[in-house]
XYZ file of C-alpha atoms in Angstrom:
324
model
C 0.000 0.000 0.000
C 0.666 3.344 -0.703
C 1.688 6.148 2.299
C -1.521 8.722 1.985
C 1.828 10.971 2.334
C 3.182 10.472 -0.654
C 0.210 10.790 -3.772
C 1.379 14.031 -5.574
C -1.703 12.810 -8.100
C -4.074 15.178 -5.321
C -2.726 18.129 -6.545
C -3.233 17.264 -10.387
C -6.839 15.689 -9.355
C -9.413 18.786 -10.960
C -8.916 21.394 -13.802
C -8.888 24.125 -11.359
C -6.713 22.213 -8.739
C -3.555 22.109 -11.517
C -4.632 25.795 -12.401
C -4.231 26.870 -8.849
C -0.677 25.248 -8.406
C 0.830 25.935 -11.882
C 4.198 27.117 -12.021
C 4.249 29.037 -15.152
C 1.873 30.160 -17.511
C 1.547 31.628 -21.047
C 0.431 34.905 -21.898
C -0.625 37.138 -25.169
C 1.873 39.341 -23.102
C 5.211 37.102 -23.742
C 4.981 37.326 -27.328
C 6.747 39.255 -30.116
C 5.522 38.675 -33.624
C 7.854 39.059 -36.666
C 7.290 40.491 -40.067
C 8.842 40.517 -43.520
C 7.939 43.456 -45.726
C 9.292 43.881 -48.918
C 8.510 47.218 -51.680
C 5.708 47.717 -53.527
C 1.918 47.726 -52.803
C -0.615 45.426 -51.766
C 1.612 42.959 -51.611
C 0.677 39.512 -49.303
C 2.096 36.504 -50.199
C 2.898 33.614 -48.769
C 6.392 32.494 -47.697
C 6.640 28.745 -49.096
C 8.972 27.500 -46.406
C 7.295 28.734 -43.539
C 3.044 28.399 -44.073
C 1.126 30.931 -42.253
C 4.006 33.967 -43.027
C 3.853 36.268 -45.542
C 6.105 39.215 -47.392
C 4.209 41.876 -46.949
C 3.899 45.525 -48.423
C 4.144 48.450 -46.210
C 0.517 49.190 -46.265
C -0.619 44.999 -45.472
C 2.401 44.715 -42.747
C 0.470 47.838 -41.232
C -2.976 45.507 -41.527
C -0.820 42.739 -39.773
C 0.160 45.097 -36.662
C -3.098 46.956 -36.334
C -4.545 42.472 -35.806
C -1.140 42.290 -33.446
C -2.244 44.883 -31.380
C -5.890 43.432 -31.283
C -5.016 40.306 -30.185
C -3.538 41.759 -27.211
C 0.449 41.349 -28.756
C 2.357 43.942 -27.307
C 4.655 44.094 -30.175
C 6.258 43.270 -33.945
C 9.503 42.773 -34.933
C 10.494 43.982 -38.677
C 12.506 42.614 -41.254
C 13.049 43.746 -44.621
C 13.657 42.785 -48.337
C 15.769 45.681 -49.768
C 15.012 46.538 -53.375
C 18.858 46.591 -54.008
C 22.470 45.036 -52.242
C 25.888 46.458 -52.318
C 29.067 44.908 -50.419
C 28.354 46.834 -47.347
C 24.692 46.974 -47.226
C 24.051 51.083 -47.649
C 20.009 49.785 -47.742
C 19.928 48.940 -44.202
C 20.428 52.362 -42.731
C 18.651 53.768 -46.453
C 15.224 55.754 -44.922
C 13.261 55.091 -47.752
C 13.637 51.236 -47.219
C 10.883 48.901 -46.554
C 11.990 48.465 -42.439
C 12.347 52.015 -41.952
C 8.938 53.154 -43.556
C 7.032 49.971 -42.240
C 8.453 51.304 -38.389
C 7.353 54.258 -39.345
C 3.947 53.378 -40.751
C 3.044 50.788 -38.002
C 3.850 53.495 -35.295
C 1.997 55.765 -36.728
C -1.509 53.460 -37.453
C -0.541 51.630 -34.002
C 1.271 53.286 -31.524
C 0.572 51.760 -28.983
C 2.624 48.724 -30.433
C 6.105 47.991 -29.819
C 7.821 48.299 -32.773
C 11.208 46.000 -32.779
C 14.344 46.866 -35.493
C 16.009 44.211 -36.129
C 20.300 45.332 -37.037
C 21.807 43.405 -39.418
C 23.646 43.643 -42.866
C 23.068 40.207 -44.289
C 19.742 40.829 -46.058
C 20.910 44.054 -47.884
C 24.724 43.082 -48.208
C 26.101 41.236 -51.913
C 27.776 38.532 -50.158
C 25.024 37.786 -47.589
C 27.110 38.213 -44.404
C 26.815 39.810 -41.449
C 29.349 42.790 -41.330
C 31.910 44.082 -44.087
C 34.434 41.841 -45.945
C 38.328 42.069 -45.320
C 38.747 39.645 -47.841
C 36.684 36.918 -47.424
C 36.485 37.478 -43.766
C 34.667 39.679 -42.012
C 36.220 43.169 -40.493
C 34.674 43.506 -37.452
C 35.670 47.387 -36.142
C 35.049 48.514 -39.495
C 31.159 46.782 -39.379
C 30.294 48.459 -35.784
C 29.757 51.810 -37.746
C 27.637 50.297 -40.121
C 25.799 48.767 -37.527
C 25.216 52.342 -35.533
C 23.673 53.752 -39.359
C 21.603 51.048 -39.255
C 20.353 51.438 -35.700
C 20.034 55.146 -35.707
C 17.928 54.795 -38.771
C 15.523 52.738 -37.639
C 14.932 55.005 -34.227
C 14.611 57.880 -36.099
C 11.903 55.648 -38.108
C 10.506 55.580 -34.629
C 11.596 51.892 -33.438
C 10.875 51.132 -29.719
C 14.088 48.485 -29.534
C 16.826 48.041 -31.254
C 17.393 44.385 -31.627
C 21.337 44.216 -33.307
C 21.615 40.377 -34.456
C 25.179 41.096 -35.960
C 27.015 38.432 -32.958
C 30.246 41.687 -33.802
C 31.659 42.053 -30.880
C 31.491 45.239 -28.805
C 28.594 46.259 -30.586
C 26.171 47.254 -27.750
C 28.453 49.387 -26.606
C 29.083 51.351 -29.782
C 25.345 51.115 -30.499
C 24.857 52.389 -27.634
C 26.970 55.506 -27.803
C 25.359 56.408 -30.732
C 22.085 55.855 -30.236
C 22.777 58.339 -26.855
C 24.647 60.520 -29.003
C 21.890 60.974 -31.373
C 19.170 61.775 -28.997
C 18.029 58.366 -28.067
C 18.568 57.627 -24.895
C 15.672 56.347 -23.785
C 15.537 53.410 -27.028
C 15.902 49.916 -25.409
C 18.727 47.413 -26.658
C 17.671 44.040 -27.113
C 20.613 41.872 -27.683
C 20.946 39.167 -29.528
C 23.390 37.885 -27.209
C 23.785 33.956 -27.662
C 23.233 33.257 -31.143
C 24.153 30.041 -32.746
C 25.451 29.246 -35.306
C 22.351 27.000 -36.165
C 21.041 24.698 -39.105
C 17.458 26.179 -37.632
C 17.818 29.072 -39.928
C 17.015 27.772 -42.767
C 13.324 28.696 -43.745
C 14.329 32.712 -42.510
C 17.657 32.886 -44.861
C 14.911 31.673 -47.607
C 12.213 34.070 -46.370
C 14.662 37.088 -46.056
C 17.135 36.042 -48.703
C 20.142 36.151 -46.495
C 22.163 32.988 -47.561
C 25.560 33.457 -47.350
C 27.220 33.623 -51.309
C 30.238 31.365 -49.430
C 32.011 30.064 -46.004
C 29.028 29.925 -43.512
C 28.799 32.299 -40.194
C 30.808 30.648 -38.159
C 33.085 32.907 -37.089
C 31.013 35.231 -35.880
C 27.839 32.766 -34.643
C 28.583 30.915 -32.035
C 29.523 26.839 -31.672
C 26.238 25.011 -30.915
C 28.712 22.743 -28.843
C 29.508 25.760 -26.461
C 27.036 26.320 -23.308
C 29.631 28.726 -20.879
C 30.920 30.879 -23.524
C 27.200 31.667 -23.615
C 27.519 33.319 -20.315
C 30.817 35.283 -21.255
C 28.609 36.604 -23.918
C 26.227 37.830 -21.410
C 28.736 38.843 -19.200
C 29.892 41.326 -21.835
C 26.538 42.461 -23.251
C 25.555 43.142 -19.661
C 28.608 45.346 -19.211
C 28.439 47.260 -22.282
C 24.411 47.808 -21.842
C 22.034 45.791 -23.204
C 18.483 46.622 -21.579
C 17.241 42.513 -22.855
C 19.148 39.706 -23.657
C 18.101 36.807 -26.309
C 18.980 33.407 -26.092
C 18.825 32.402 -30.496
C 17.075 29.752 -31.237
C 14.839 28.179 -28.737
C 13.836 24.660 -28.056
C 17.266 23.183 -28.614
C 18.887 25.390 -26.599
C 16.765 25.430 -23.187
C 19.308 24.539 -21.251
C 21.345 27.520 -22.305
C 18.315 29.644 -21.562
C 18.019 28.013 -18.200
C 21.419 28.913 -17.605
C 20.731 32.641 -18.765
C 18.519 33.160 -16.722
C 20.365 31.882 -13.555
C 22.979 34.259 -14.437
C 21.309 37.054 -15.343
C 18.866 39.703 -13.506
C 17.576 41.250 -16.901
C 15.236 40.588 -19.026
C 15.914 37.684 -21.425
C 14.187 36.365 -24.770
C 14.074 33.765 -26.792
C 13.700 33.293 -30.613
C 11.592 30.382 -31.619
C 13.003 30.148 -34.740
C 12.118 29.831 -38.377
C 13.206 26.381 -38.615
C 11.552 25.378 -35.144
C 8.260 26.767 -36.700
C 8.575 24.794 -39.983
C 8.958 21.618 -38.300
C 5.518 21.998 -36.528
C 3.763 23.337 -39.466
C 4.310 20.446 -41.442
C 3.918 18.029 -39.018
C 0.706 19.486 -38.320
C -0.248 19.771 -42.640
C 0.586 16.216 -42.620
C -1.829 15.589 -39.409
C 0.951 14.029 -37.367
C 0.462 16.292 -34.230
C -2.280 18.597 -32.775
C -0.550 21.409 -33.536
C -2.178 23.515 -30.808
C -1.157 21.271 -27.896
C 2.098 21.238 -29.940
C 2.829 25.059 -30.069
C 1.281 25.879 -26.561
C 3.353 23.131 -25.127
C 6.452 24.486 -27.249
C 5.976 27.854 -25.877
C 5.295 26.967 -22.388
C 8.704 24.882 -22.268
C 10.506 28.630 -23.179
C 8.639 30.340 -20.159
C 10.003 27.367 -17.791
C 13.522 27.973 -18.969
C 13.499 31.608 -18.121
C 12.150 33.536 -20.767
C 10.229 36.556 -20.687
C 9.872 37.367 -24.044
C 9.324 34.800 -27.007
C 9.911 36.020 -30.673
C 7.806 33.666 -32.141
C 6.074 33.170 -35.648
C 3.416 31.476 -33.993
C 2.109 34.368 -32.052
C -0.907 34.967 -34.010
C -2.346 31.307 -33.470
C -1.218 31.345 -30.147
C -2.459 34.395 -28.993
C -5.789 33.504 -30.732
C -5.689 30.139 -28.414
C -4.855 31.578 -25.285
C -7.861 34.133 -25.905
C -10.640 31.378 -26.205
């Protein structure tokens, strides 16, 4: 027989006897929701490696937001497809590009909504790296100034945070100078601090036509082997500023995230990524899974690792769960 001391099944025994004991819980609240706008006009069409997404115009990414912010999503994170690339990416700091007109737009129809800028040079650069080329590696000093263009841009677009995704180091620090130097001191950093260098990224680099044109990023991403140089990373991000610190991806890297957040007092968030999304979608197309337990379950995993923010692609769905 069993002890009546030991039956842990009493606390699990009603619906409203596990709500009352939960440890963690999702929220419309934890979520970020990403976008991909490209030039042009009523544009809205779907990404074919990641069902669900879309490229959107300007004017549809603002139809997006303005659901976002209905939903009870406190705010967006933009990505862009610039209509041209050079070898140092001049369209990612350009005004006229579609990030810095969609922050724009979206703050103006919504703004209310956190608007998120994501830094980066692949998208807009020749070569589809990260920073500028010293050859066929990448010069890291001489990137951080791109980087600050870029990031001053988009806050003079109106961004909320400025989410640099670059992995150059000492670039929170110069971001931050010259965000402060520029009149924006009160625009929040959001690092992306521990950033692998994953095979998760595939679906994005299609969606936001950032391949690399040779070599691979890892000499700047770091070694999906490595779990304590993630906390030297956060060690220096910490030190040179960063309001929020992201853990990049998600689900395979919990434990780093668990880690993170033992080590860390600030704010941290994860990115479910593009190729963690994928995965469920088609498992779900193919009716392998119930892709709402799936997703929920997915998300709620993040919050028990540490996270208080989720960049996630599933937002919409989720949110659109959680509200029923």
């Amino acid at each position: 027989m069993l002890s009546n001391q030991l039956r842990p099944r009493r606390l699990r025994s009603s619906f409203n006897m596990r709500n009352l004991i939960r440890e963690n819980s999702l929220s419309t609240n934890d979520f970020i929701y990403p976008l991909f706008v490209v030039a042009g006009e009523r544009i809205r069409k779907e990404i074919p490696s990641m069902p669900g997404c879309f490229h959107l115009s300007v004017d549809e990414a603002v139809k997006t937001a303005e659901l976002v912010a209905a939903l009870g999503i406190p705010g967006v994170e933009i990505f862009g497809l610039p209509e041209y690339k050079d070898e140092i990416g001049s369209g990612a700091w350009d005004p006229q590009s579609p990030v810095q007109r969609a922050i724009k737009a979206i703050k103006k129809a919504v703004p209310e909504l956190l608007v998120v800028g994501d830094v980066c040079l692949c998208q807009y650069t020749s070569h589809g790296h990260c920073g500028q080329l010293n050859g066929n590696c990448i010069d890291n000093d001489k990137t951080l100034p791109l980087l600050a263009k870029v990031a001053v841009s988009q806050a003079e677009a109106g961004a909320d945070i400025i989410a640099p995704s670059d992995m150059m180091d000492g670039r929170i620090a110069f971001l931050r100078a010259a965000l402060d130097d520029k009149g924006f001191n009160d625009t929040i950093l959001m690092s992306y601090t521990v950033k692998y260098a994953s095979g998760y990224y595939g679906p994005f680099r299609d969606a936001a036509d950032s391949t690399p044109q040779f070599g691979d990023r890892s000499t700047y991403q770091m070694d999906p082997a490595n779990s304590r140089e993630a906390l030297k990373e956060v060690e220096l991000d910490l030190d040179e500023g960063a309001d929020i610190i992201m853990v990049k991806p998600a689900l395979a890297y919990l434990d780093v995230v668990k880690s993170v957040r033992a080590a860390c007092t600030r704010p941290i968030a994860v990115y479910n990524v593009s190729g963690e999304y994928s995965m469920v979608k088609a498992a779900a197309l193919n009716g392998w899974i119930d892709e709402k337990r799936v997703v929920l379950e997915s998300l709620l995993s993040m919050k028990r690792a540490g996270a208080d923010i989720i960049i996630t692609y599933h937002a919409l769905d989720a949110a659109r769960w959680l509200n029923e």
